[in-house]
mmCIF file with all atom_site columns, C-alpha atoms in Angstrom:
data_model
loop_
_atom_site.group_PDB
_atom_site.id
_atom_site.type_symbol
_atom_site.label_atom_id
_atom_site.label_alt_id
_atom_site.label_comp_id
_atom_site.label_asym_id
_atom_site.label_entity_id
_atom_site.label_seq_id
_atom_site.pdbx_PDB_ins_code
_atom_site.Cartn_x
_atom_site.Cartn_y
_atom_site.Cartn_z
_atom_site.occupancy
_atom_site.B_iso_or_equiv
_atom_site.pdbx_formal_charge
_atom_site.auth_seq_id
_atom_site.auth_comp_id
_atom_site.auth_asym_id
_atom_site.auth_atom_id
_atom_site.pdbx_PDB_model_num
ATOM 1   C CA . UNK A 1 1   ? 22.985  -6.952  -8.252  1.00 64.00 ? 1   UNK A CA 1
ATOM 2   C CA . UNK A 1 2   ? 23.210  -10.498 -6.904  1.00 76.00 ? 2   UNK A CA 1
ATOM 3   C CA . UNK A 1 3   ? 20.497  -12.581 -5.345  1.00 83.00 ? 3   UNK A CA 1
ATOM 4   C CA . UNK A 1 4   ? 21.355  -11.745 -1.706  1.00 90.00 ? 4   UNK A CA 1
ATOM 5   C CA . UNK A 1 5   ? 21.142  -7.932  -2.052  1.00 90.00 ? 5   UNK A CA 1
ATOM 6   C CA . UNK A 1 6   ? 17.872  -8.371  -3.971  1.00 91.00 ? 6   UNK A CA 1
ATOM 7   C CA . UNK A 1 7   ? 16.402  -10.561 -1.214  1.00 94.00 ? 7   UNK A CA 1
ATOM 8   C CA . UNK A 1 8   ? 17.610  -8.111  1.445   1.00 95.00 ? 8   UNK A CA 1
ATOM 9   C CA . UNK A 1 9   ? 16.073  -5.199  -0.479  1.00 94.00 ? 9   UNK A CA 1
ATOM 10  C CA . UNK A 1 10  ? 12.797  -7.150  -0.730  1.00 93.00 ? 10  UNK A CA 1
ATOM 11  C CA . UNK A 1 11  ? 12.772  -7.842  3.023   1.00 96.00 ? 11  UNK A CA 1
ATOM 12  C CA . UNK A 1 12  ? 13.476  -4.185  3.837   1.00 96.00 ? 12  UNK A CA 1
ATOM 13  C CA . UNK A 1 13  ? 10.664  -2.932  1.600   1.00 95.00 ? 13  UNK A CA 1
ATOM 14  C CA . UNK A 1 14  ? 8.314   -5.598  2.934   1.00 95.00 ? 14  UNK A CA 1
ATOM 15  C CA . UNK A 1 15  ? 9.026   -4.238  6.433   1.00 96.00 ? 15  UNK A CA 1
ATOM 16  C CA . UNK A 1 16  ? 8.386   -0.685  5.232   1.00 96.00 ? 16  UNK A CA 1
ATOM 17  C CA . UNK A 1 17  ? 5.049   -1.699  3.719   1.00 94.00 ? 17  UNK A CA 1
ATOM 18  C CA . UNK A 1 18  ? 4.043   -3.670  6.829   1.00 95.00 ? 18  UNK A CA 1
ATOM 19  C CA . UNK A 1 19  ? 4.742   -0.555  8.876   1.00 95.00 ? 19  UNK A CA 1
ATOM 20  C CA . UNK A 1 20  ? 2.915   1.865   6.579   1.00 93.00 ? 20  UNK A CA 1
ATOM 21  C CA . UNK A 1 21  ? -0.077  -0.274  5.592   1.00 91.00 ? 21  UNK A CA 1
ATOM 22  C CA . UNK A 1 22  ? -0.710  -2.205  8.803   1.00 91.00 ? 22  UNK A CA 1
ATOM 23  C CA . UNK A 1 23  ? 1.041   -0.917  11.923  1.00 92.00 ? 23  UNK A CA 1
ATOM 24  C CA . UNK A 1 24  ? 0.489   2.834   11.489  1.00 91.00 ? 24  UNK A CA 1
ATOM 25  C CA . UNK A 1 25  ? -3.242  2.570   10.555  1.00 87.00 ? 25  UNK A CA 1
ATOM 26  C CA . UNK A 1 26  ? -3.852  0.036   13.338  1.00 87.00 ? 26  UNK A CA 1
ATOM 27  C CA . UNK A 1 27  ? -2.176  2.256   15.934  1.00 88.00 ? 27  UNK A CA 1
ATOM 28  C CA . UNK A 1 28  ? -3.998  5.324   14.584  1.00 83.00 ? 28  UNK A CA 1
ATOM 29  C CA . UNK A 1 29  ? -7.435  3.704   14.796  1.00 79.00 ? 29  UNK A CA 1
ATOM 30  C CA . UNK A 1 30  ? -6.602  2.276   18.221  1.00 80.00 ? 30  UNK A CA 1
ATOM 31  C CA . UNK A 1 31  ? -5.329  5.653   19.450  1.00 79.00 ? 31  UNK A CA 1
ATOM 32  C CA . UNK A 1 32  ? -8.356  7.616   18.202  1.00 74.00 ? 32  UNK A CA 1
ATOM 33  C CA . UNK A 1 33  ? -10.810 5.089   19.620  1.00 73.00 ? 33  UNK A CA 1
ATOM 34  C CA . UNK A 1 34  ? -10.957 7.208   22.771  1.00 72.00 ? 34  UNK A CA 1
ATOM 35  C CA . UNK A 1 35  ? -9.202  10.539  23.263  1.00 72.00 ? 35  UNK A CA 1
ATOM 36  C CA . UNK A 1 36  ? -9.226  12.685  26.409  1.00 74.00 ? 36  UNK A CA 1
ATOM 37  C CA . UNK A 1 37  ? -9.098  16.447  25.765  1.00 72.00 ? 37  UNK A CA 1
ATOM 38  C CA . UNK A 1 38  ? -9.227  18.659  28.879  1.00 72.00 ? 38  UNK A CA 1
ATOM 39  C CA . UNK A 1 39  ? -11.131 15.996  30.773  1.00 71.00 ? 39  UNK A CA 1
ATOM 40  C CA . UNK A 1 40  ? -13.695 15.528  28.004  1.00 70.00 ? 40  UNK A CA 1
ATOM 41  C CA . UNK A 1 41  ? -13.786 12.091  26.414  1.00 72.00 ? 41  UNK A CA 1
ATOM 42  C CA . UNK A 1 42  ? -14.023 11.951  22.634  1.00 69.00 ? 42  UNK A CA 1
ATOM 43  C CA . UNK A 1 43  ? -15.057 8.400   21.736  1.00 70.00 ? 43  UNK A CA 1
ATOM 44  C CA . UNK A 1 44  ? -14.980 6.799   18.291  1.00 68.00 ? 44  UNK A CA 1
ATOM 45  C CA . UNK A 1 45  ? -18.555 5.994   17.327  1.00 68.00 ? 45  UNK A CA 1
ATOM 46  C CA . UNK A 1 46  ? -17.675 3.546   14.542  1.00 64.00 ? 46  UNK A CA 1
ATOM 47  C CA . UNK A 1 47  ? -19.495 0.275   14.955  1.00 68.00 ? 47  UNK A CA 1
ATOM 48  C CA . UNK A 1 48  ? -17.487 -1.187  12.099  1.00 73.00 ? 48  UNK A CA 1
ATOM 49  C CA . UNK A 1 49  ? -14.134 -0.794  13.889  1.00 76.00 ? 49  UNK A CA 1
ATOM 50  C CA . UNK A 1 50  ? -13.394 -4.537  13.695  1.00 79.00 ? 50  UNK A CA 1
ATOM 51  C CA . UNK A 1 51  ? -14.281 -4.633  9.997   1.00 80.00 ? 51  UNK A CA 1
ATOM 52  C CA . UNK A 1 52  ? -11.993 -1.658  9.292   1.00 80.00 ? 52  UNK A CA 1
ATOM 53  C CA . UNK A 1 53  ? -9.086  -3.341  11.087  1.00 84.00 ? 53  UNK A CA 1
ATOM 54  C CA . UNK A 1 54  ? -9.773  -6.649  9.291   1.00 87.00 ? 54  UNK A CA 1
ATOM 55  C CA . UNK A 1 55  ? -9.591  -5.110  5.808   1.00 85.00 ? 55  UNK A CA 1
ATOM 56  C CA . UNK A 1 56  ? -6.549  -3.008  6.690   1.00 86.00 ? 56  UNK A CA 1
ATOM 57  C CA . UNK A 1 57  ? -4.780  -6.142  7.916   1.00 89.00 ? 57  UNK A CA 1
ATOM 58  C CA . UNK A 1 58  ? -5.864  -8.323  4.974   1.00 90.00 ? 58  UNK A CA 1
ATOM 59  C CA . UNK A 1 59  ? -4.814  -5.912  2.256   1.00 91.00 ? 59  UNK A CA 1
ATOM 60  C CA . UNK A 1 60  ? -1.738  -4.832  4.233   1.00 91.00 ? 60  UNK A CA 1
ATOM 61  C CA . UNK A 1 61  ? -0.476  -8.425  4.221   1.00 94.00 ? 61  UNK A CA 1
ATOM 62  C CA . UNK A 1 62  ? -1.119  -8.805  0.488   1.00 94.00 ? 62  UNK A CA 1
ATOM 63  C CA . UNK A 1 63  ? 0.578   -5.490  -0.319  1.00 94.00 ? 63  UNK A CA 1
ATOM 64  C CA . UNK A 1 64  ? 3.578   -6.376  1.856   1.00 95.00 ? 64  UNK A CA 1
ATOM 65  C CA . UNK A 1 65  ? 3.968   -9.766  0.176   1.00 95.00 ? 65  UNK A CA 1
ATOM 66  C CA . UNK A 1 66  ? 3.762   -8.260  -3.302  1.00 95.00 ? 66  UNK A CA 1
ATOM 67  C CA . UNK A 1 67  ? 6.253   -5.553  -2.228  1.00 94.00 ? 67  UNK A CA 1
ATOM 68  C CA . UNK A 1 68  ? 8.738   -8.281  -1.287  1.00 96.00 ? 68  UNK A CA 1
ATOM 69  C CA . UNK A 1 69  ? 8.483   -9.916  -4.709  1.00 95.00 ? 69  UNK A CA 1
ATOM 70  C CA . UNK A 1 70  ? 8.482   -6.548  -6.488  1.00 93.00 ? 70  UNK A CA 1
ATOM 71  C CA . UNK A 1 71  ? 11.605  -5.204  -4.795  1.00 94.00 ? 71  UNK A CA 1
ATOM 72  C CA . UNK A 1 72  ? 13.511  -8.503  -4.762  1.00 94.00 ? 72  UNK A CA 1
ATOM 73  C CA . UNK A 1 73  ? 13.168  -8.869  -8.542  1.00 92.00 ? 73  UNK A CA 1
ATOM 74  C CA . UNK A 1 74  ? 15.943  -7.731  -10.908 1.00 88.00 ? 74  UNK A CA 1
ATOM 75  C CA . UNK A 1 75  ? 15.619  -4.305  -12.522 1.00 86.00 ? 75  UNK A CA 1
ATOM 76  C CA . UNK A 1 76  ? 13.725  -4.133  -15.813 1.00 86.00 ? 76  UNK A CA 1
ATOM 77  C CA . UNK A 1 77  ? 12.490  -7.711  -15.553 1.00 88.00 ? 77  UNK A CA 1
ATOM 78  C CA . UNK A 1 78  ? 9.039   -8.891  -16.524 1.00 91.00 ? 78  UNK A CA 1
ATOM 79  C CA . UNK A 1 79  ? 8.648   -10.343 -13.026 1.00 92.00 ? 79  UNK A CA 1
ATOM 80  C CA . UNK A 1 80  ? 9.345   -6.938  -11.430 1.00 91.00 ? 80  UNK A CA 1
ATOM 81  C CA . UNK A 1 81  ? 6.886   -5.183  -13.744 1.00 91.00 ? 81  UNK A CA 1
ATOM 82  C CA . UNK A 1 82  ? 4.222   -7.835  -13.079 1.00 93.00 ? 82  UNK A CA 1
ATOM 83  C CA . UNK A 1 83  ? 4.557   -7.604  -9.306  1.00 94.00 ? 83  UNK A CA 1
ATOM 84  C CA . UNK A 1 84  ? 4.681   -3.789  -9.454  1.00 92.00 ? 84  UNK A CA 1
ATOM 85  C CA . UNK A 1 85  ? 1.388   -3.813  -11.362 1.00 93.00 ? 85  UNK A CA 1
ATOM 86  C CA . UNK A 1 86  ? -0.116  -6.311  -8.893  1.00 94.00 ? 86  UNK A CA 1
ATOM 87  C CA . UNK A 1 87  ? 1.081   -4.168  -5.993  1.00 93.00 ? 87  UNK A CA 1
ATOM 88  C CA . UNK A 1 88  ? -0.522  -1.028  -7.437  1.00 93.00 ? 88  UNK A CA 1
ATOM 89  C CA . UNK A 1 89  ? -3.805  -2.880  -7.995  1.00 93.00 ? 89  UNK A CA 1
ATOM 90  C CA . UNK A 1 90  ? -3.687  -4.119  -4.385  1.00 93.00 ? 90  UNK A CA 1
ATOM 91  C CA . UNK A 1 91  ? -3.003  -0.549  -3.236  1.00 91.00 ? 91  UNK A CA 1
ATOM 92  C CA . UNK A 1 92  ? -6.167  0.508   -5.088  1.00 90.00 ? 92  UNK A CA 1
ATOM 93  C CA . UNK A 1 93  ? -8.139  -2.210  -3.321  1.00 89.00 ? 93  UNK A CA 1
ATOM 94  C CA . UNK A 1 94  ? -6.564  -1.134  -0.017  1.00 89.00 ? 94  UNK A CA 1
ATOM 95  C CA . UNK A 1 95  ? -7.676  2.475   -0.512  1.00 87.00 ? 95  UNK A CA 1
ATOM 96  C CA . UNK A 1 96  ? -11.089 1.263   -1.730  1.00 85.00 ? 96  UNK A CA 1
ATOM 97  C CA . UNK A 1 97  ? -11.433 -0.866  1.425   1.00 83.00 ? 97  UNK A CA 1
ATOM 98  C CA . UNK A 1 98  ? -11.126 2.314   3.491   1.00 79.00 ? 98  UNK A CA 1
ATOM 99  C CA . UNK A 1 99  ? -14.140 3.672   1.624   1.00 77.00 ? 99  UNK A CA 1
ATOM 100 C CA . UNK A 1 100 ? -16.354 0.623   2.010   1.00 76.00 ? 100 UNK A CA 1
ATOM 101 C CA . UNK A 1 101 ? -15.327 -0.405  5.514   1.00 74.00 ? 101 UNK A CA 1
ATOM 102 C CA . UNK A 1 102 ? -16.636 2.880   6.882   1.00 71.00 ? 102 UNK A CA 1
ATOM 103 C CA . UNK A 1 103 ? -13.288 4.500   7.584   1.00 73.00 ? 103 UNK A CA 1
ATOM 104 C CA . UNK A 1 104 ? -13.848 7.484   5.275   1.00 75.00 ? 104 UNK A CA 1
ATOM 105 C CA . UNK A 1 105 ? -16.522 8.985   7.500   1.00 75.00 ? 105 UNK A CA 1
ATOM 106 C CA . UNK A 1 106 ? -15.271 8.851   11.053  1.00 71.00 ? 106 UNK A CA 1
ATOM 107 C CA . UNK A 1 107 ? -17.705 9.940   13.770  1.00 72.00 ? 107 UNK A CA 1
ATOM 108 C CA . UNK A 1 108 ? -16.611 10.866  17.272  1.00 71.00 ? 108 UNK A CA 1
ATOM 109 C CA . UNK A 1 109 ? -18.995 11.268  20.171  1.00 72.00 ? 109 UNK A CA 1
ATOM 110 C CA . UNK A 1 110 ? -18.146 13.943  22.754  1.00 72.00 ? 110 UNK A CA 1
ATOM 111 C CA . UNK A 1 111 ? -18.944 12.718  26.261  1.00 70.00 ? 111 UNK A CA 1
ATOM 112 C CA . UNK A 1 112 ? -18.632 15.000  29.294  1.00 70.00 ? 112 UNK A CA 1
ATOM 113 C CA . UNK A 1 113 ? -18.835 13.001  32.520  1.00 68.00 ? 113 UNK A CA 1
ATOM 114 C CA . UNK A 1 114 ? -22.078 11.070  31.914  1.00 67.00 ? 114 UNK A CA 1
ATOM 115 C CA . UNK A 1 115 ? -23.905 13.068  29.243  1.00 70.00 ? 115 UNK A CA 1
ATOM 116 C CA . UNK A 1 116 ? -23.420 13.083  25.509  1.00 69.00 ? 116 UNK A CA 1
ATOM 117 C CA . UNK A 1 117 ? -22.530 16.652  24.490  1.00 71.00 ? 117 UNK A CA 1
ATOM 118 C CA . UNK A 1 118 ? -22.320 16.248  20.702  1.00 76.00 ? 118 UNK A CA 1
ATOM 119 C CA . UNK A 1 119 ? -20.371 14.660  17.902  1.00 74.00 ? 119 UNK A CA 1
ATOM 120 C CA . UNK A 1 120 ? -17.652 15.389  15.365  1.00 72.00 ? 120 UNK A CA 1
ATOM 121 C CA . UNK A 1 121 ? -17.746 13.855  11.879  1.00 76.00 ? 121 UNK A CA 1
ATOM 122 C CA . UNK A 1 122 ? -14.684 13.763  9.623   1.00 76.00 ? 122 UNK A CA 1
ATOM 123 C CA . UNK A 1 123 ? -15.351 12.904  5.974   1.00 80.00 ? 123 UNK A CA 1
ATOM 124 C CA . UNK A 1 124 ? -12.237 11.995  3.963   1.00 79.00 ? 124 UNK A CA 1
ATOM 125 C CA . UNK A 1 125 ? -14.056 10.469  0.987   1.00 82.00 ? 125 UNK A CA 1
ATOM 126 C CA . UNK A 1 126 ? -12.777 13.119  -1.451  1.00 85.00 ? 126 UNK A CA 1
ATOM 127 C CA . UNK A 1 127 ? -9.203  12.448  -0.370  1.00 83.00 ? 127 UNK A CA 1
ATOM 128 C CA . UNK A 1 128 ? -9.707  8.721   -1.042  1.00 83.00 ? 128 UNK A CA 1
ATOM 129 C CA . UNK A 1 129 ? -11.049 9.495   -4.514  1.00 84.00 ? 129 UNK A CA 1
ATOM 130 C CA . UNK A 1 130 ? -8.020  11.723  -5.180  1.00 88.00 ? 130 UNK A CA 1
ATOM 131 C CA . UNK A 1 131 ? -5.717  8.830   -4.244  1.00 85.00 ? 131 UNK A CA 1
ATOM 132 C CA . UNK A 1 132 ? -7.701  6.560   -6.567  1.00 86.00 ? 132 UNK A CA 1
ATOM 133 C CA . UNK A 1 133 ? -7.053  8.991   -9.435  1.00 88.00 ? 133 UNK A CA 1
ATOM 134 C CA . UNK A 1 134 ? -3.331  9.000   -8.713  1.00 90.00 ? 134 UNK A CA 1
ATOM 135 C CA . UNK A 1 135 ? -3.309  5.198   -8.546  1.00 88.00 ? 135 UNK A CA 1
ATOM 136 C CA . UNK A 1 136 ? -5.161  5.014   -11.872 1.00 90.00 ? 136 UNK A CA 1
ATOM 137 C CA . UNK A 1 137 ? -2.369  7.018   -13.518 1.00 93.00 ? 137 UNK A CA 1
ATOM 138 C CA . UNK A 1 138 ? 0.203   4.778   -11.818 1.00 92.00 ? 138 UNK A CA 1
ATOM 139 C CA . UNK A 1 139 ? -1.578  1.690   -13.166 1.00 92.00 ? 139 UNK A CA 1
ATOM 140 C CA . UNK A 1 140 ? -1.242  3.109   -16.680 1.00 94.00 ? 140 UNK A CA 1
ATOM 141 C CA . UNK A 1 141 ? 2.474   3.737   -16.100 1.00 93.00 ? 141 UNK A CA 1
ATOM 142 C CA . UNK A 1 142 ? 3.138   0.252   -14.688 1.00 91.00 ? 142 UNK A CA 1
ATOM 143 C CA . UNK A 1 143 ? 1.150   -1.323  -17.534 1.00 92.00 ? 143 UNK A CA 1
ATOM 144 C CA . UNK A 1 144 ? 3.308   0.583   -20.023 1.00 93.00 ? 144 UNK A CA 1
ATOM 145 C CA . UNK A 1 145 ? 6.461   -0.604  -18.214 1.00 90.00 ? 145 UNK A CA 1
ATOM 146 C CA . UNK A 1 146 ? 5.282   -4.216  -18.408 1.00 91.00 ? 146 UNK A CA 1
ATOM 147 C CA . UNK A 1 147 ? 4.572   -3.952  -22.144 1.00 94.00 ? 147 UNK A CA 1
ATOM 148 C CA . UNK A 1 148 ? 7.915   -2.193  -22.697 1.00 92.00 ? 148 UNK A CA 1
ATOM 149 C CA . UNK A 1 149 ? 9.828   -4.895  -20.805 1.00 89.00 ? 149 UNK A CA 1
ATOM 150 C CA . UNK A 1 150 ? 8.094   -7.627  -22.807 1.00 91.00 ? 150 UNK A CA 1
ATOM 151 C CA . UNK A 1 151 ? 8.774   -5.968  -26.173 1.00 92.00 ? 151 UNK A CA 1
ATOM 152 C CA . UNK A 1 152 ? 12.398  -5.048  -25.384 1.00 89.00 ? 152 UNK A CA 1
ATOM 153 C CA . UNK A 1 153 ? 13.271  -8.260  -23.580 1.00 86.00 ? 153 UNK A CA 1
ATOM 154 C CA . UNK A 1 154 ? 16.287  -9.106  -25.777 1.00 87.00 ? 154 UNK A CA 1
ATOM 155 C CA . UNK A 1 155 ? 17.819  -5.616  -25.547 1.00 87.00 ? 155 UNK A CA 1
ATOM 156 C CA . UNK A 1 156 ? 17.453  -5.628  -21.761 1.00 82.00 ? 156 UNK A CA 1
ATOM 157 C CA . UNK A 1 157 ? 19.089  -9.065  -21.486 1.00 80.00 ? 157 UNK A CA 1
ATOM 158 C CA . UNK A 1 158 ? 21.982  -8.027  -23.730 1.00 83.00 ? 158 UNK A CA 1
ATOM 159 C CA . UNK A 1 159 ? 22.542  -4.926  -21.642 1.00 81.00 ? 159 UNK A CA 1
ATOM 160 C CA . UNK A 1 160 ? 22.241  -6.834  -18.362 1.00 76.00 ? 160 UNK A CA 1
ATOM 161 C CA . UNK A 1 161 ? 24.594  -9.676  -19.255 1.00 77.00 ? 161 UNK A CA 1
ATOM 162 C CA . UNK A 1 162 ? 26.800  -7.676  -21.659 1.00 75.00 ? 162 UNK A CA 1
ATOM 163 C CA . UNK A 1 163 ? 26.564  -10.252 -24.411 1.00 59.00 ? 163 UNK A CA 1
ATOM 164 C CA . UNK A 1 164 ? 28.711  -9.445  -27.451 1.00 52.00 ? 164 UNK A CA 1
ATOM 165 C CA . UNK A 1 165 ? 27.837  -9.996  -31.090 1.00 53.00 ? 165 UNK A CA 1
ATOM 166 C CA . UNK A 1 166 ? 29.386  -13.492 -31.068 1.00 54.00 ? 166 UNK A CA 1
ATOM 167 C CA . UNK A 1 167 ? 27.215  -14.607 -28.163 1.00 56.00 ? 167 UNK A CA 1
ATOM 168 C CA . UNK A 1 168 ? 30.133  -14.860 -25.706 1.00 54.00 ? 168 UNK A CA 1
ATOM 169 C CA . UNK A 1 169 ? 29.824  -13.223 -22.299 1.00 53.00 ? 169 UNK A CA 1
ATOM 170 C CA . UNK A 1 170 ? 32.118  -10.175 -22.235 1.00 50.00 ? 170 UNK A CA 1
ATOM 171 C CA . UNK A 1 171 ? 32.513  -10.069 -18.461 1.00 48.00 ? 171 UNK A CA 1
#
C-alpha cells in the first residue's frame, strides 16, 4: 500500500477513535446529567463531572493521535507495532481514568418538584477491571508482535519488497 492510502486509513481511524473515546462519552455524560422520566427529574450528583470530562478528553486526544500513527504505518513494521503498543497502554490509562475520576460509581438524585425523593447509584467498577484484564492480555500480544517484527525484520523486508537472492528488486 502506498503512502496516500496509509495516511487516509490513519485519518479514518483517528476519526473513529475521536468519536468513540471523546464524542460518545462526552455526549453520554452530558445527556445523563439531567434526565426527565414521567415528570420526575433524575439529576447527576457527580461533583467531579468536570474532572471526568477533562480526563476523557485528554486521553481521548492521545489515543486518537496514536491511532493515526498506528494505522498509517505499513503492515508488519516496527513503527506500527510500537504505536499499537503505545495505543493499548493509553487505552489502559483511559479506562483507569474512568476509575479514578469518579465515573465508575455514578450517583443520580431523584427530585420530584422541590423535594429530594431518593437516589440511584450505578457501580461499574467490576466492568472496568474486566476491561483492564482484557487490555493486559492485549499488551502481551502487542509486545510479542513488536519482538517478532524486530527479530524477523529481514524476512519481512524481503517479503515486502520482493528482493531476490541477487539483491535486485523483482518488481
